[in-house]
XYZ file of C-alpha atoms in Angstrom:
386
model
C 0.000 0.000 0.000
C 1.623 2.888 -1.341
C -1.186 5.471 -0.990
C -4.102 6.652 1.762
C -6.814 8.707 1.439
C -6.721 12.580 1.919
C -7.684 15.850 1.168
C -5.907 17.655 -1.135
C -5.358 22.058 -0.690
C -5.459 24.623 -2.857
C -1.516 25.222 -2.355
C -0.259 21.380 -3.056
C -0.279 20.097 0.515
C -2.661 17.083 1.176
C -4.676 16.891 4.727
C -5.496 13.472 6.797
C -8.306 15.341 8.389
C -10.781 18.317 7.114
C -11.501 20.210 10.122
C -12.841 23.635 10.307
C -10.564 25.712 13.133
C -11.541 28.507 15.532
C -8.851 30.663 16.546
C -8.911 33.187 19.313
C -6.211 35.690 18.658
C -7.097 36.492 22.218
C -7.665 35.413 25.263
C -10.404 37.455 25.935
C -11.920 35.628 23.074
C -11.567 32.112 24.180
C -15.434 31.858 25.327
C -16.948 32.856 22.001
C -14.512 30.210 20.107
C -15.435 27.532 22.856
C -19.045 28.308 22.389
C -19.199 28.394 18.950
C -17.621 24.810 19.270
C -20.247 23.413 21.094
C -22.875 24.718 18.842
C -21.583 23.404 15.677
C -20.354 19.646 15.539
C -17.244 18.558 13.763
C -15.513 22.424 14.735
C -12.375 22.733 16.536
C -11.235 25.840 18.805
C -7.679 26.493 19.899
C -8.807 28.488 23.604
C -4.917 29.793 24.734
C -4.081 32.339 27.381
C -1.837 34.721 24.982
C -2.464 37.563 22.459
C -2.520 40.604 25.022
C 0.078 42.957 27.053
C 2.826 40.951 24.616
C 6.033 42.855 23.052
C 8.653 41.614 20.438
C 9.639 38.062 20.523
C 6.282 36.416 22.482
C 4.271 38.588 20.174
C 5.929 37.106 17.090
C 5.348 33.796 18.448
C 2.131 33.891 19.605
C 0.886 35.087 15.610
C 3.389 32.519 14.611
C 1.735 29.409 16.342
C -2.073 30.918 15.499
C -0.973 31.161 11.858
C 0.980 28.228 11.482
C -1.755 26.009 13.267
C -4.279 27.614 10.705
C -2.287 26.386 8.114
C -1.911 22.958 9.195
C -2.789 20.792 6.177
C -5.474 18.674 8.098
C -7.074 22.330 8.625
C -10.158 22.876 5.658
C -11.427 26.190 6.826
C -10.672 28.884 9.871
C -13.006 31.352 11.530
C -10.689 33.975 13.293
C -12.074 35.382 16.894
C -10.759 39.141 17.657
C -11.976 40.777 20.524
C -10.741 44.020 18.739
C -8.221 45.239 21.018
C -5.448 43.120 21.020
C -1.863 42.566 20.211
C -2.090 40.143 17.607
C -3.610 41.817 14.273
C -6.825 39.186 13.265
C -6.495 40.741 9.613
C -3.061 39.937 9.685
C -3.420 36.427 10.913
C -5.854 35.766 8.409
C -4.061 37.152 5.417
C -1.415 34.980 6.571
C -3.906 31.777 6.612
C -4.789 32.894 3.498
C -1.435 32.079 1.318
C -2.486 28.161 1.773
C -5.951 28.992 -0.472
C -8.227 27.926 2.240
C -11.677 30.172 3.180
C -10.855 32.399 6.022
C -13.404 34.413 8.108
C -13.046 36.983 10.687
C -15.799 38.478 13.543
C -14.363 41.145 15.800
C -16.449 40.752 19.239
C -16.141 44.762 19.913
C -17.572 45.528 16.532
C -20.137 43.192 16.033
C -21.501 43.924 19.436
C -20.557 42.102 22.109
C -20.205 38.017 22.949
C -23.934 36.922 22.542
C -24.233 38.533 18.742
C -20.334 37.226 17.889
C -21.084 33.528 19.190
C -24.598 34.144 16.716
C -22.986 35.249 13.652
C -19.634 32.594 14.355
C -22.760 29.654 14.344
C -24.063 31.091 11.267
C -20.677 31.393 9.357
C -19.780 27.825 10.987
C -22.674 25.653 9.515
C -22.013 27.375 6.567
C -18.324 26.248 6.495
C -18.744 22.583 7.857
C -21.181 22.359 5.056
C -19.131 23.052 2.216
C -16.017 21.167 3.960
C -18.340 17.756 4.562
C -18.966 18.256 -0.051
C -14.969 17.923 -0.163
C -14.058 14.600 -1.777
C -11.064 12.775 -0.641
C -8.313 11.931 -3.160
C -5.685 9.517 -3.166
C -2.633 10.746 -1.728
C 1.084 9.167 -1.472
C 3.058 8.116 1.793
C 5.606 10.408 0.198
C 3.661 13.161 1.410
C 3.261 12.540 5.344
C 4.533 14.431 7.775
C 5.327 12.725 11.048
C 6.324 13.639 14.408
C 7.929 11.610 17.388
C 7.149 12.480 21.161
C 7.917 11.170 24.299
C 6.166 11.839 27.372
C 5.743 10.222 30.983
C 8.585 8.476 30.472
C 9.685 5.272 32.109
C 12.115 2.545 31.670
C 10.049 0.715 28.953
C 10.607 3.931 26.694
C 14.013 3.679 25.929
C 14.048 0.039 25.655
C 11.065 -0.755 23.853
C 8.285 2.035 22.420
C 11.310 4.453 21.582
C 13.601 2.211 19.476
C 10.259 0.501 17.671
C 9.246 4.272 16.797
C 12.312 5.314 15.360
C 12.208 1.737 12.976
C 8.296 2.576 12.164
C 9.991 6.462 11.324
C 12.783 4.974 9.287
C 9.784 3.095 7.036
C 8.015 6.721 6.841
C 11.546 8.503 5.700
C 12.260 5.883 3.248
C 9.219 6.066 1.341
C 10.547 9.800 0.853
C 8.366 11.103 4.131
C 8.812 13.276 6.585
C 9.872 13.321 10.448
C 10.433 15.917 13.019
C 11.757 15.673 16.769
C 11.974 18.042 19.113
C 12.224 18.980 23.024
C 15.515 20.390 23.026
C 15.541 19.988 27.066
C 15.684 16.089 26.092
C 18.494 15.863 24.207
C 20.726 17.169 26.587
C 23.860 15.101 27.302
C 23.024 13.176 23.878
C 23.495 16.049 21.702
C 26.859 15.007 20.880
C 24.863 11.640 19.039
C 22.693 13.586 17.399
C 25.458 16.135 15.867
C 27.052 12.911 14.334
C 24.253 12.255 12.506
C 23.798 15.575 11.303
C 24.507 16.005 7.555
C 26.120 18.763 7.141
C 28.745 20.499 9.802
C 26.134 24.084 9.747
C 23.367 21.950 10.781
C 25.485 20.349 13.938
C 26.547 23.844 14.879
C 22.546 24.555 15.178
C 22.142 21.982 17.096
C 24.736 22.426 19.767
C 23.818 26.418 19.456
C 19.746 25.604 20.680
C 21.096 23.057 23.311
C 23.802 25.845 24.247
C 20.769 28.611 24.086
C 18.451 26.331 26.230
C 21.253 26.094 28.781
C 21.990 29.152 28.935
C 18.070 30.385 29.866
C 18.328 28.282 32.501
C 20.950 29.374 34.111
C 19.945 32.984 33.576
C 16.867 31.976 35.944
C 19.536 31.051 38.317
C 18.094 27.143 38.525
C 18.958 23.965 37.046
C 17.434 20.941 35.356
C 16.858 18.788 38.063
C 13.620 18.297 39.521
C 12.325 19.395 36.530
C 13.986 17.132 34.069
C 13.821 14.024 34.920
C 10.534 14.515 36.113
C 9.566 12.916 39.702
C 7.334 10.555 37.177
C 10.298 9.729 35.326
C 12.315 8.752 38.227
C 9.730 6.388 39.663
C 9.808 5.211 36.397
C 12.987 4.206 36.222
C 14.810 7.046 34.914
C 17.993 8.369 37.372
C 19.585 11.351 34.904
C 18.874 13.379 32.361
C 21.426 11.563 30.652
C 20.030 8.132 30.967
C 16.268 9.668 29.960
C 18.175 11.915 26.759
C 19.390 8.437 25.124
C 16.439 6.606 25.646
C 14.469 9.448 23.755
C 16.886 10.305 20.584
C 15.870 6.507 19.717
C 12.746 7.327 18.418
C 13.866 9.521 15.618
C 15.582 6.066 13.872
C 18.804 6.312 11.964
C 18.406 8.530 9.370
C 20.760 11.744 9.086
C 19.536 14.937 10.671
C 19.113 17.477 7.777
C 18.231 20.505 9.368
C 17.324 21.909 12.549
C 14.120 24.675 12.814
C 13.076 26.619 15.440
C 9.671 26.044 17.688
C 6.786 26.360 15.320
C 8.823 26.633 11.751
C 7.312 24.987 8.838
C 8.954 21.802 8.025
C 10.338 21.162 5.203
C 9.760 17.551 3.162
C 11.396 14.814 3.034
C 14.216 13.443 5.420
C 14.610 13.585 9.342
C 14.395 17.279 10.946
C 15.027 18.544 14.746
C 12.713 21.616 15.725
C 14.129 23.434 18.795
C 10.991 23.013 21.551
C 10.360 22.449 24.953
C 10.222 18.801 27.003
C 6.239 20.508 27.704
C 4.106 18.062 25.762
C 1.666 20.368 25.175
C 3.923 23.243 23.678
C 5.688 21.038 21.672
C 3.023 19.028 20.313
C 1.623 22.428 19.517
C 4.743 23.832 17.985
C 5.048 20.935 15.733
C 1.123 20.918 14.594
C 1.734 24.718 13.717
C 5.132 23.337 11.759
C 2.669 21.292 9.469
C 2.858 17.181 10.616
C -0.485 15.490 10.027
C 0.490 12.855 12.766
C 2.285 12.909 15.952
C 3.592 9.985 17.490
C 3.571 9.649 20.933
C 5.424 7.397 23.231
C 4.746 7.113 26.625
C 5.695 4.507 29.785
C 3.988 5.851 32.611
C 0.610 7.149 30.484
C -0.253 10.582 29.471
C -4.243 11.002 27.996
C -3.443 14.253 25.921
C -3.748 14.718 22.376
C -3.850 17.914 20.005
C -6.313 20.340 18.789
C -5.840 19.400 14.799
C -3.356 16.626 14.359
C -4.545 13.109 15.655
C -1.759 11.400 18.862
C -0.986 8.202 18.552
C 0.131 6.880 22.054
C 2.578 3.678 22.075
C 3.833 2.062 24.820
C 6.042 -0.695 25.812
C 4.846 -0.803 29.466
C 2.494 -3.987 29.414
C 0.868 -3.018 32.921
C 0.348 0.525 31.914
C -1.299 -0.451 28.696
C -3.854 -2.471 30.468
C -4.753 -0.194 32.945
C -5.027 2.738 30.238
C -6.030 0.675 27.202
C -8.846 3.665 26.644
C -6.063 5.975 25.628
C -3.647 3.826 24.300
C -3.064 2.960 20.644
C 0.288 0.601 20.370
C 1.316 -1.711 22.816
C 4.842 -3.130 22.219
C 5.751 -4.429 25.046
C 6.408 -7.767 23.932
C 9.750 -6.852 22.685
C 10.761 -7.156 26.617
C 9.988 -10.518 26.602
C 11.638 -11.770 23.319
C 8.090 -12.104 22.074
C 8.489 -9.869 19.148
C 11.396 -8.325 17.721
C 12.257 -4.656 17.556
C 11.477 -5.039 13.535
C 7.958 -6.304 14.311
C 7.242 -3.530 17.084
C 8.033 -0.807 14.282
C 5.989 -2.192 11.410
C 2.996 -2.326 13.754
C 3.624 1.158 15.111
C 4.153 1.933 10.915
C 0.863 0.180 9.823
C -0.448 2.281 12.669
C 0.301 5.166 10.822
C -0.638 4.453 7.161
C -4.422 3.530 8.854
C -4.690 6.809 10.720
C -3.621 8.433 7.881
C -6.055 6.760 6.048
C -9.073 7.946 8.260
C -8.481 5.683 11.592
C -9.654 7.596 14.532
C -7.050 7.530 17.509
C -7.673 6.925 20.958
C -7.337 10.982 21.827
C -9.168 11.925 18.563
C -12.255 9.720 20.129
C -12.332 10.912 23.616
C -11.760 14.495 22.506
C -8.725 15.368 23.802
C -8.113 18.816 21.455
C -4.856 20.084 23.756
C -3.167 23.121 22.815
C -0.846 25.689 24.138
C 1.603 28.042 23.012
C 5.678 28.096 24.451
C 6.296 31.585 25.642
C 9.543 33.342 25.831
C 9.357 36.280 28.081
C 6.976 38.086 30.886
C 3.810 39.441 30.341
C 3.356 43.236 30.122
């Protein structure tokens, strides 16, 4: 099976999902987006505490993550929320949108007269929209074209000796069908960064790397703290996990063995084709985010100790190679390959079911997190607010 079933955009990119996207560029606007959400089936709101009393960098960042999660290919339409007096421009945002080809609509909550008459009209302009996205047809589309991304989170023991290596064999299958991967969280690399700058393919793009792991650092101690008690987590320490050392080689595993070919910062769109690093935080929820706003369709999701969150427009597939866990959390977990702890399978097996996985989520498979709703989303700031 060479091909799945998606939606193809006006700009070339191809979708594994059609959904219609609310943005607040606000705060202040989070209520009217959530409401809206309710009232119309099959939407998707991104509620986030940003967009106000935010200067330079965070500013840029905050209109970067909006935008870039707007364009997500599995995105089909977006309704932009402005409460009229904020930061981020909404015109600007969705201008930016846009540039992909895809309908755009914007409701200022000042203007229009208040929350009551913004969540009417935002119904009104979201039946409208669901409508024509439910007439889109799918199309065939080629593995070439998926964009994948590997996460760890609630980490144990299992993680870097099972469900890590059998991702990075499923994410070897993706890259050599000419596919796409991205890892990220920077803060779990550390004191494996030298591994990964071997495998970098070009001496510019190892620099990068040890510059974001340098940069990270460097934050850190600027806050006058350290990494531990923070990284490991307590979690990963009853897990198993004693350094940040022993947790950092456990999680580079799940990238495979591909060379790195660039590295991006938090939220950059990713280019195809090959293995890519995006600088982002050990936060599953801001990196997850960061990498939806990138452009993956799928993030893969490894976790020993269990973690139920999922994101607002790419589906989460969880894998695990804790057997116990699995059991006790089967309702949020996808892949269970534990059995490569027993000799039962081999790490080969483990990634072509984590791989097949993929290709049937791609194809229209709901996930665990896409069923119970779990629609997480939050954006990494850099500074204070104002």
């Amino acid at each position: 099976m060479n091909t799945f079933m998606g939606y193809g955009r006006p700009n070339g990119d191809i979708g594994i999902r059609n959904h219609l996207l609310i943005i607040p560029t606000v705060i202040c606007s989070n209520q009217v987006c959530s409401r809206i959400m309710q009232l119309v089936p099959g939407t998707v709101a991104i509620p986030h505490q940003h967009g106000c009393s935010q200067i330079g960098a965070d500013k840029e960042r905050t209109f970067e993550v909006l935008a870039g999660t707007g364009k997500n290919p599995n995105v089909g339409g977006v309704i932009v929320i402005s409460l009229g007096c904020e930061v981020v421009d909404p015109y600007a945002l969705a201008d930016e949108i846009r540039k992909t080809g895809k309908p755009v609509e914007v409701i200022d909550i000042q203007s229009v007269g208040g929350s009551v008459k913004a969540i009417q009209q935002g119904t009104e302009i979201a039946k409208r929209m669901m409508g024509e996205l439910e007439c889109q047809p799918k199309v065939p589309i080629p593995l070439s074209k998926l964009k994948v991304a590997v996460k760890c989170g609630g980490s144990d023991a299992t993680s870097g000796l099972a469900s890590n290596p059998a991702l990075g064999a499923a994410a070897d299958s993706l890259i050599a069908t000419g596919g796409t991967v991205v890892i990220g969280e920077t803060t779990e690399i550390i004191g494996a960064e030298h591994v990964l700058a071997q495998r970098c393919a070009t001496p510019d793009t190892a620099e990068m790397l040890y510059h974001i792991v340098s940069r990270f650092e460097r934050e850190v101690e600027r806050m006058g703290t350290d990494m531990r008690g923070g990284n490991p987590s307590p979690g990963n320490i009853q897990g198993g996990l004693s350094t940040i050392e022993e947790k950092s080689l456990g999680c580079i595993s799940k990238c495979g063995k591909a060379p790195i070919k660039g590295v991006i910062e938090y939220a950059e769109q990713i280019p195809e084709g090959g293995l890519y690093f995006m600088d982002s935080p050990g936060n599953d929820i801001e990196c997850v985010s960061g990498m939806a706003a990138g452009g993956v369709h799928i993030v893969c999701f490894t976790t020993g100790r269990g973690t139920p969150t999922g994101a607002a427009v790419v589906p989460v597939i969880k894998i695990t190679g804790n057997k116990r866990m699995f059991e006790r959390m089967e309702d949020n977990m996808d892949v269970d390959v534990s059995a490569m702890l027993d000799g039962t399978i081999s790490l080969e097996t483990a990634g072509e079911r984590i791989w097949r996985e993929i290709v049937e989520v791609a194809d229209g498979k709901w996930t665990k997190s896409e069923t119970l709703g779990h629609q997480e989303f939050s954006i990494n700031r850099i500074g204070p607010s104002l």
